Coordinates of C-alpha atoms and ligand atoms in Angstrom, one line a residue:
M1 CA 47.6 24.1 59.7
E2 CA 49.7 22.6 62.6
I3 CA 52.9 21.0 61.5
E4 CA 54.7 18.5 63.8
F5 CA 57.8 16.4 63.3
V6 CA 57.7 12.8 64.7
V7 CA 59.8 9.6 64.4
A8 CA 58.6 7.1 61.8
D9 CA 57.1 4.7 64.3
A10 CA 55.3 7.2 66.5
P11 CA 51.7 6.1 67.1
L12 CA 49.3 7.5 64.6
P13 CA 46.8 10.1 65.8
E14 CA 43.0 9.6 65.7
K15 CA 41.4 10.0 62.3
A16 CA 44.8 10.2 60.5
V17 CA 45.6 9.4 56.9
L18 CA 48.9 7.6 56.7
A19 CA 50.7 9.0 53.5
I20 CA 53.6 6.8 52.6
V21 CA 56.0 8.4 50.2
V22 CA 57.6 5.8 48.0
F23 CA 60.3 5.9 45.3
E24 CA 59.6 5.0 41.7
G25 CA 60.0 1.3 41.1
E26 CA 60.2 0.5 44.8
A27 CA 56.5 0.9 45.7
A28 CA 55.7 -2.8 45.9
K29 CA 58.5 -3.3 48.5
A30 CA 57.3 -0.4 50.7
E31 CA 56.2 -1.3 54.3
G32 CA 57.5 -4.9 53.9
G33 CA 55.3 -5.4 50.8
A34 CA 52.1 -4.7 52.8
Y35 CA 50.4 -2.9 49.8
A36 CA 52.0 -4.9 47.0
A37 CA 48.6 -6.5 46.0
A38 CA 46.9 -3.1 45.7
I39 CA 49.7 -1.6 43.8
A40 CA 49.7 -4.6 41.4
A41 CA 46.0 -3.9 40.8
S42 CA 46.7 -0.3 39.8
R43 CA 49.0 1.7 37.5
F44 CA 50.8 3.2 40.5
T45 CA 54.6 3.1 40.0
G46 CA 55.8 5.7 42.4
A47 CA 56.5 8.3 39.7
K48 CA 56.3 11.9 40.7
G49 CA 52.8 13.3 41.1
Q50 CA 51.1 9.9 41.4
T51 CA 49.0 8.9 44.4
L52 CA 47.1 5.7 45.3
D53 CA 44.4 6.0 47.9
L54 CA 43.7 2.9 49.9
L55 CA 40.5 2.7 52.0
A56 CA 40.6 0.5 55.1
P57 CA 43.4 -1.7 53.9
A58 CA 43.5 -5.1 55.8
G59 CA 45.8 -4.9 58.8
G60 CA 46.6 -1.2 58.2
P61 CA 45.2 2.1 59.5
G62 CA 41.8 3.4 58.3
R63 CA 43.2 5.2 55.2
V64 CA 46.6 4.9 53.5
L65 CA 47.8 7.0 50.7
L66 CA 50.8 6.0 48.6
V67 CA 52.6 9.0 47.2
G68 CA 55.0 8.8 44.3
A69 CA 58.3 10.6 44.9
G70 CA 60.1 9.8 41.6
K71 CA 63.5 8.1 41.4
A72 CA 65.4 7.6 44.7
E73 CA 68.6 9.2 43.4
A74 CA 66.7 12.4 42.5
F75 CA 64.9 12.8 45.8
D76 CA 65.8 16.3 46.8
E77 CA 64.2 19.0 48.9
M78 CA 61.9 20.1 46.1
A79 CA 60.8 16.5 45.6
A80 CA 60.0 16.1 49.3
E81 CA 58.1 19.4 49.3
N82 CA 56.0 18.4 46.3
A83 CA 55.3 14.9 47.6
A84 CA 54.0 16.2 50.9
A85 CA 52.0 18.9 49.1
G86 CA 50.5 16.3 46.8
A87 CA 49.6 14.1 49.7
Y88 CA 47.8 17.0 51.4
G89 CA 45.9 17.8 48.1
A90 CA 44.8 14.2 47.6
V91 CA 43.2 13.8 51.0
K92 CA 42.5 17.3 52.3
A93 CA 38.7 16.9 52.2
T94 CA 38.2 13.2 53.0
G95 CA 36.8 13.9 56.5
F96 CA 40.1 12.8 58.1
T97 CA 41.5 15.5 60.4
A98 CA 45.2 14.6 60.5
L99 CA 47.8 13.6 58.0
R100 CA 51.0 11.7 58.7
V101 CA 53.6 12.0 55.9
K102 CA 56.1 9.2 56.1
L103 CA 59.2 10.1 54.1
P104 CA 61.5 7.4 52.6
A105 CA 64.5 9.6 53.6
A106 CA 64.0 12.0 56.5
S107 CA 67.0 14.3 57.1
A108 CA 66.1 17.5 58.9
E109 CA 66.2 19.4 55.7
L110 CA 64.0 17.0 53.7
S111 CA 61.5 16.8 56.6
A112 CA 61.4 20.6 57.0
R113 CA 60.8 21.1 53.3
A114 CA 57.9 18.5 53.4
G115 CA 56.4 20.7 56.2
L116 CA 56.7 23.7 53.9
G117 CA 55.0 21.8 51.1
V118 CA 52.0 21.1 53.3
R119 CA 51.8 24.6 54.6
L120 CA 51.8 26.1 51.1
A121 CA 49.3 23.6 49.7
A122 CA 46.9 24.2 52.6
Y123 CA 46.6 27.9 51.8
R124 CA 43.0 28.8 51.3
F125 CA 41.2 32.2 51.0
D126 CA 37.7 31.5 52.2
K127 CA 36.7 34.4 54.3
Y128 CA 33.9 35.4 51.9
R129 CA 32.3 32.0 51.6
T130 CA 29.3 31.8 53.9
K131 CA 27.5 28.8 52.4
E132 CA 30.1 26.2 51.7
P133 CA 28.8 22.8 52.9
A134 CA 31.0 21.3 55.6
E135 CA 31.7 18.2 53.5
K136 CA 33.3 20.3 50.8
K137 CA 35.6 22.1 53.2
P138 CA 39.1 20.8 53.9
S139 CA 39.0 18.6 57.0
L140 CA 42.7 18.2 57.7
T141 CA 43.8 20.5 60.4
A142 CA 47.1 19.0 61.5
A143 CA 50.1 17.3 59.8
Q144 CA 52.9 15.2 61.1
I145 CA 56.0 14.7 59.1
T146 CA 58.4 11.9 59.9
A147 CA 62.0 12.9 60.7
E148 CA 65.1 11.0 61.9
T149 CA 65.6 13.7 64.5
P150 CA 62.4 15.6 65.1
E151 CA 64.1 18.4 67.1
A152 CA 66.5 19.0 64.2
A153 CA 63.7 19.0 61.7
L154 CA 61.7 21.5 63.8
A155 CA 64.7 23.8 63.9
A156 CA 65.2 23.6 60.2
F157 CA 61.5 24.3 59.7
A158 CA 61.5 27.6 61.6
P159 CA 62.7 29.8 58.7
L160 CA 60.4 27.9 56.3
A161 CA 57.4 28.4 58.6
A162 CA 58.3 32.1 58.4
L163 CA 58.4 31.8 54.6
A164 CA 55.0 30.1 54.5
D165 CA 53.5 32.9 56.6
A166 CA 54.9 35.5 54.3
V167 CA 53.7 33.7 51.1
S168 CA 50.2 33.5 52.7
F169 CA 50.3 37.2 53.6
S170 CA 51.2 38.0 50.0
R171 CA 48.5 35.7 48.6
D172 CA 45.9 37.2 50.9
L173 CA 46.7 40.7 49.7
V174 CA 46.2 39.6 46.1
S175 CA 43.1 37.6 46.8
E176 CA 41.3 40.4 48.6
P177 CA 38.6 42.1 46.4
P178 CA 39.4 45.6 45.2
N179 CA 36.5 47.2 47.2
V180 CA 38.2 45.9 50.4
L181 CA 41.9 46.3 49.5
Y182 CA 42.1 49.9 48.2
P183 CA 45.3 51.9 48.6
V184 CA 44.8 53.1 52.2
E185 CA 43.8 49.6 53.3
F186 CA 46.8 48.0 51.6
A187 CA 49.0 50.6 53.4
R188 CA 47.3 49.9 56.7
R189 CA 48.0 46.1 56.4
V190 CA 51.6 46.8 55.6
K191 CA 51.9 49.2 58.6
E192 CA 50.8 46.3 60.8
L193 CA 54.0 44.5 59.8
E194 CA 55.7 46.7 62.4
R195 CA 54.8 44.0 64.9
L196 CA 57.6 41.9 63.3
G197 CA 60.1 44.6 63.9
L198 CA 59.9 46.3 60.5
E199 CA 59.8 50.1 60.3
V200 CA 57.0 51.3 58.0
E201 CA 56.4 54.8 56.8
I202 CA 53.3 55.7 54.8
L203 CA 53.4 58.7 52.5
G204 CA 50.0 60.1 51.3
E205 CA 49.3 62.4 48.4
P206 CA 50.4 65.7 50.1
E207 CA 53.8 64.2 50.9
M208 CA 54.2 62.8 47.4
F209 CA 53.1 66.1 45.9
K210 CA 55.9 67.8 47.8
L211 CA 58.4 65.3 46.5
G212 CA 57.3 66.0 42.9
M213 CA 55.9 62.6 42.2
G214 CA 53.7 63.8 39.3
S215 CA 54.0 60.5 37.5
L216 CA 52.6 58.3 40.3
L217 CA 50.0 60.8 41.3
G218 CA 48.7 61.2 37.8
V219 CA 47.7 57.5 37.8
G220 CA 45.7 57.9 41.0
Q221 CA 44.1 61.2 40.0
G222 CA 40.9 59.6 38.7
S223 CA 40.3 57.6 41.9
I224 CA 38.4 58.8 45.0
R225 CA 40.9 56.6 46.9
E226 CA 44.1 58.3 48.1
S227 CA 47.3 57.1 46.6
Q228 CA 50.0 55.8 49.0
L229 CA 53.7 55.1 49.1
A230 CA 54.8 52.5 51.7
V231 CA 58.4 52.5 52.7
I232 CA 59.3 49.3 54.6
R233 CA 62.7 48.9 56.3
W234 CA 64.5 46.0 57.8
N235 CA 67.9 46.7 59.4
G236 CA 69.2 43.2 60.3
A237 CA 72.8 43.8 59.4
K238 CA 75.4 44.3 62.2
D239 CA 76.0 47.8 60.8
K240 CA 72.6 49.4 60.8
D241 CA 73.9 52.1 58.4
A242 CA 75.3 49.6 55.9
Q243 CA 74.1 50.2 52.3
P244 CA 70.8 48.4 51.9
I245 CA 69.4 46.2 49.1
A246 CA 66.1 47.4 47.7
F247 CA 62.8 46.1 46.3
V248 CA 60.1 48.1 44.6
G249 CA 56.6 46.9 43.9
K250 CA 53.8 48.0 41.6
G251 CA 50.7 48.2 43.7
V252 CA 47.8 49.0 41.5
C253 CA 44.8 47.9 43.6
F254 CA 42.6 48.0 40.6
D255 CA 43.5 48.7 37.0
T256 CA 40.5 49.6 34.9
G257 CA 42.9 51.1 32.3
G258 CA 41.6 54.6 33.2
I259 CA 40.3 56.7 30.3
S260 CA 42.0 54.1 27.9
I261 CA 39.6 51.7 29.5
K262 CA 40.0 47.9 29.3
P263 CA 37.4 45.6 27.8
A264 CA 34.9 44.1 30.3
D265 CA 35.9 40.5 29.8
G266 CA 38.3 39.5 32.5
M267 CA 38.6 42.9 34.0
E268 CA 38.0 41.5 37.5
Y269 CA 41.4 39.9 37.3
M270 CA 42.9 43.5 37.5
K271 CA 42.4 43.3 41.3
T272 CA 45.7 41.3 41.1
D273 CA 47.6 44.3 39.6
M274 CA 49.2 44.9 43.0
G275 CA 50.9 41.5 42.9
G276 CA 54.4 43.0 42.7
A277 CA 53.8 45.2 45.7
A278 CA 52.3 42.2 47.6
A279 CA 55.4 40.1 46.8
V280 CA 57.7 42.9 48.1
A281 CA 55.6 43.1 51.3
G282 CA 55.8 39.3 51.6
L283 CA 59.6 39.4 51.2
M284 CA 60.0 42.1 53.9
H285 CA 57.7 39.9 56.1
V286 CA 59.9 36.9 55.8
L287 CA 63.2 38.8 56.2
A288 CA 61.9 40.3 59.5
A289 CA 60.3 37.0 60.7
R290 CA 63.5 35.0 60.3
K291 CA 65.7 38.0 61.4
A292 CA 67.8 38.0 58.2
K293 CA 71.2 39.6 58.6
V294 CA 70.8 42.2 56.0
N295 CA 69.6 45.8 55.6
A296 CA 66.7 45.8 53.1
V297 CA 64.2 48.4 51.9
G298 CA 60.8 47.7 50.3
I299 CA 59.0 50.5 48.5
L300 CA 55.4 50.0 47.4
G301 CA 53.7 52.4 45.0
I302 CA 50.0 51.9 45.7
V303 CA 47.2 53.5 43.6
E304 CA 43.9 52.8 41.9
N305 CA 43.6 53.5 38.1
M306 CA 40.1 54.7 37.4
P307 CA 38.3 56.6 34.7
D308 CA 36.7 59.8 36.0
G309 CA 36.1 63.5 35.2
N310 CA 39.3 64.2 37.0
A311 CA 41.2 61.3 35.5
Q312 CA 44.5 61.7 33.6
R313 CA 44.0 61.8 29.8
P314 CA 45.9 60.4 26.9
G315 CA 47.9 63.4 25.7
D316 CA 48.6 64.8 29.2
V317 CA 52.2 65.5 30.1
V318 CA 53.3 64.9 33.7
T319 CA 56.5 65.7 35.5
S320 CA 58.1 62.9 37.4
M321 CA 60.2 63.2 40.6
S322 CA 63.3 62.7 38.4
G323 CA 62.4 65.9 36.6
Q324 CA 61.8 64.1 33.3
T325 CA 58.5 64.8 31.6
I326 CA 56.3 62.0 30.4
E327 CA 53.7 62.2 27.7
I328 CA 50.8 59.9 28.5
I329 CA 49.9 58.0 25.3
N330 CA 47.8 55.3 27.0
T331 CA 46.4 55.6 30.6
D332 CA 46.4 51.8 30.8
A333 CA 50.3 51.8 30.7
E334 CA 50.1 53.0 34.3
G335 CA 52.4 50.6 36.2
R336 CA 55.5 52.0 34.7
L337 CA 54.3 55.5 35.7
V338 CA 54.0 54.3 39.3
L339 CA 57.4 52.6 39.2
A340 CA 59.2 55.6 37.7
D341 CA 58.6 57.7 40.8
A342 CA 58.9 54.8 43.3
I343 CA 62.3 53.8 41.8
W344 CA 63.6 57.3 41.7
Y345 CA 62.6 57.9 45.3
C346 CA 64.3 54.6 46.3
Q347 CA 67.6 55.3 44.8
E348 CA 67.7 59.0 45.8
R349 CA 66.9 58.3 49.5
F350 CA 68.6 55.0 50.1
K351 CA 71.5 54.7 47.6
P352 CA 70.9 50.9 47.5
K353 CA 73.4 48.3 46.4
F354 CA 70.8 47.2 43.9
M355 CA 67.1 47.6 43.1
V356 CA 64.7 44.8 42.0
D357 CA 61.3 45.9 41.0
L358 CA 58.3 43.5 40.6
A359 CA 55.3 44.3 38.6
T360 CA 52.3 42.8 36.8
L361 CA 53.4 45.1 34.0
T362 CA 52.4 43.9 30.6
G363 CA 50.0 41.5 28.9
A364 CA 52.8 41.0 26.3
I365 CA 54.9 39.1 28.8
I366 CA 52.1 36.5 29.0
I367 CA 52.1 36.2 25.3
A368 CA 55.9 35.7 25.3
L369 CA 56.4 33.4 28.3
G370 CA 53.0 32.1 29.3
D371 CA 51.5 32.1 32.8
D372 CA 54.2 30.2 34.7
I373 CA 57.4 32.1 33.9
G374 CA 58.3 35.7 34.9
G375 CA 60.3 38.0 32.6
L376 CA 63.6 39.3 33.9
F377 CA 65.1 42.5 32.5
S378 CA 68.3 43.9 33.9
N379 CA 71.3 46.1 33.4
N380 CA 73.5 43.8 35.5
D381 CA 74.7 40.3 34.8
E382 CA 75.6 39.3 38.4
L383 CA 72.2 40.4 39.8
S384 CA 70.5 38.6 36.9
D385 CA 72.4 35.3 37.5
N386 CA 71.6 35.4 41.2
L387 CA 67.9 35.9 40.5
L388 CA 67.9 33.2 37.8
A389 CA 69.5 30.6 40.1
S390 CA 67.2 31.3 43.0
A391 CA 64.2 31.3 40.7
K392 CA 65.1 27.9 39.5
T393 CA 65.8 26.4 43.0
E394 CA 62.5 27.7 44.3
N395 CA 60.5 26.7 41.2
E396 CA 59.4 30.3 40.6
P397 CA 60.9 30.4 37.1
L398 CA 62.3 33.5 35.4
W399 CA 63.6 34.0 31.9
R400 CA 66.0 36.8 31.0
M401 CA 64.7 39.0 28.2
P402 CA 66.8 41.3 26.0
M403 CA 67.0 45.1 26.3
P404 CA 68.4 46.1 22.9
A405 CA 69.5 49.8 22.9
Q406 CA 68.0 50.5 19.5
Y407 CA 64.4 49.9 20.9
D408 CA 64.9 52.8 23.3
K409 CA 63.9 55.4 20.7
N410 CA 60.4 53.8 20.5
I411 CA 59.6 55.6 23.7
D412 CA 60.9 59.0 22.6
S413 CA 58.1 61.6 22.6
V414 CA 57.7 64.4 20.2
I415 CA 56.9 66.9 22.9
A416 CA 58.2 65.5 26.2
D417 CA 61.3 63.6 27.4
V418 CA 59.7 60.2 27.1
K419 CA 56.2 58.6 26.3
N420 CA 54.6 55.9 28.3
T421 CA 54.1 53.3 25.5
G422 CA 56.3 52.0 22.7
G423 CA 53.9 50.2 20.5
R424 CA 52.7 46.6 20.4
A425 CA 55.9 45.0 19.1
G426 CA 58.2 44.0 22.0
G427 CA 55.7 45.6 24.5
S428 CA 57.3 44.1 27.6
I429 CA 60.7 45.2 26.4
T430 CA 59.8 48.8 25.8
A431 CA 58.0 48.9 29.1
A432 CA 61.2 47.7 30.8
M433 CA 63.2 50.3 28.9
F434 CA 60.8 53.0 30.1
I435 CA 61.6 52.0 33.7
Q436 CA 65.3 52.0 32.9
R437 CA 65.1 55.7 32.0
F438 CA 64.5 56.3 35.7
V439 CA 67.4 54.1 36.9
N440 CA 70.4 56.2 37.8
G441 CA 73.3 53.9 37.3
V442 CA 72.3 51.5 40.1
P443 CA 72.4 47.7 39.4
W444 CA 68.7 47.0 38.7
A445 CA 66.4 44.2 37.7
H446 CA 62.8 44.3 36.7
L447 CA 60.5 41.2 37.0
D448 CA 57.4 41.3 34.9
I449 CA 55.1 38.9 36.7
A450 CA 51.8 39.7 34.9
G451 CA 51.1 36.0 34.3
A452 CA 52.7 34.4 37.3
A453 CA 50.9 36.3 40.1
W454 CA 47.6 34.3 39.6
K455 CA 47.1 30.8 38.5
K456 CA 43.9 29.1 37.5
P457 CA 44.1 26.2 37.2
S458 CA 47.4 25.7 39.0
T459 CA 49.8 23.0 38.0
V460 CA 52.0 23.1 41.1
P461 CA 50.9 21.2 44.3
T462 CA 52.2 24.0 46.6
I463 CA 50.1 26.6 44.8
P464 CA 46.3 26.3 45.1
D465 CA 44.2 28.0 42.4
G466 CA 44.4 31.8 42.6
A467 CA 47.0 34.0 44.1
T468 CA 50.5 32.5 44.0
G469 CA 52.7 34.8 46.0
F470 CA 55.2 34.6 43.2
G471 CA 58.5 36.3 44.0
V472 CA 58.5 35.9 47.7
R473 CA 60.3 32.6 47.6
L474 CA 62.9 33.4 45.0
L475 CA 63.8 36.8 46.5
N476 CA 64.0 35.3 50.0
R477 CA 66.4 32.7 48.7
M478 CA 68.5 35.2 46.8
V479 CA 68.9 37.4 49.8
A480 CA 69.8 34.4 52.0
E481 CA 72.3 33.0 49.6
H482 CA 74.1 36.1 48.4
Y483 CA 73.4 39.2 50.5
E484 CA 73.4 38.2 54.2
E485 CA 76.4 38.6 56.5
Ligands
LIG1 N1 48.1 45.6 34.5 C1 48.3 45.5 33.1 C2 49.1 44.3 32.6 C3 48.5 43.0 32.8 C4 47.8 42.4 31.8 C5 48.6 42.3 34.0 C6 47.2 41.1 31.9 C7 48.1 41.1 34.2 C8 47.4 40.5 33.1 C9 49.0 46.8 32.7 O1 48.8 47.9 33.4 C10 48.5 47.1 31.3 O2 47.4 47.4 31.1 N2 49.4 47.0 30.3 C11 49.1 47.3 29.0 C12 50.1 48.2 28.4 C13 49.8 48.8 27.0 C14 48.6 49.7 27.2 C15 51.0 49.4 26.5 C16 49.0 46.0 28.2 O3 49.8 45.1 28.5 O4 48.1 45.8 27.4
LIG2 MN1 47.1 49.0 32.8
LIG3 ZN1 48.3 47.6 35.4

């Protein structure tokens, strides 16, 4: 999708829909009242989320779309983003090839955010559709956004275009089927990010075995696909040796549950169990693409959890890189086993300022918070507050969950240092407390994004049905606002 910024009275391109964004209560006055009669014949008020599609209006261009932006005094960057995304969604498959979004207030920041809205809304994963009729495919290929100063809007759009690219990269990884995106292929796609200036190391099973990563390796033991650890580095700070910030992702390319096998219903969704790792890869993508002034590390633990003659059993005891032994109670609680070694490796090797892990970790977080909100668990208030604020601004909501010390005994094992499940009650909390046993005093936060990584149906105009890329936006903002030079 091509995005261009133009002045409001620039001539309209061929086959373009003119989308006029109007404030609530002011719709009838828009464009000198040109569409007042149509508005009067409808229930369109200009409220957020409303659109009114006008075909061949007298004296106007071939197609006009009125887009409600809500109250004028509340028109902020998110409102501009959502209005533009909503406009795209309303006319994407009308046969028209271009979209002009005419904003009622068009500072560089507002116009740029409208551009981001269109880019995110236009995401589509259609490489495996071979028979879709042309008239069902989106026809829009270019969008123009009005701006008071198009050059300034284009400059403000540059980091947001990088963000849209990164979110799309993350969504693609999650959308790919698990026979295509197995661990080595995931690692290969991450390695390709070196073209952006990132340094990427890939560790295979022999290297991880040498490091003592018995916890991560146990999960991949039943798969014929080799487990991988990806180490992604971006050194954008002036001092290339300055202490980095770190992000760790759960990358289970497919989670059958292993020997503790999952029921068949909905199991296909477990291809998204690498959503945490995809978000971390997306974050590193945007940091490099917009040359963020920060040193950052991304660690992805990438495995496939399969039942097999060689698979790990309930009852097995594995030794993690930290030296702690883990009794496997349920092979379906595998994400925390992957994170235990990835997190330990991260803090031992990089001594980061803080670590944030992202994981589609528990079904229980969906029961607690639903599909739209991620669970935040942390040992540090400042880090939590920064995450919560960025989550709110980017509309990738998080809710902080408690980590009561008395629940920690639920993961004590009779024969090993710790066991990998703590029972049904508070399942997301004991999962977080398991990870915490592998955090060595570093400020740390864990985001359980089991519900948020995939939406169907989606309720947000910038997120088409399917992979969301949840986490990329909020982490990018947090880094930009708090941790860059
Ligand atoms: N990948 C799942 C969690 C999940 C569930 C993600 C639904 C997305 C949607 C995770 O590995 C898992 O299986 N967790 C178990 C833990 C249990 C065995 C303690 C769960 O949540 O049921
Ligand atoms: Mn599982
Ligand atoms: Zn899983």
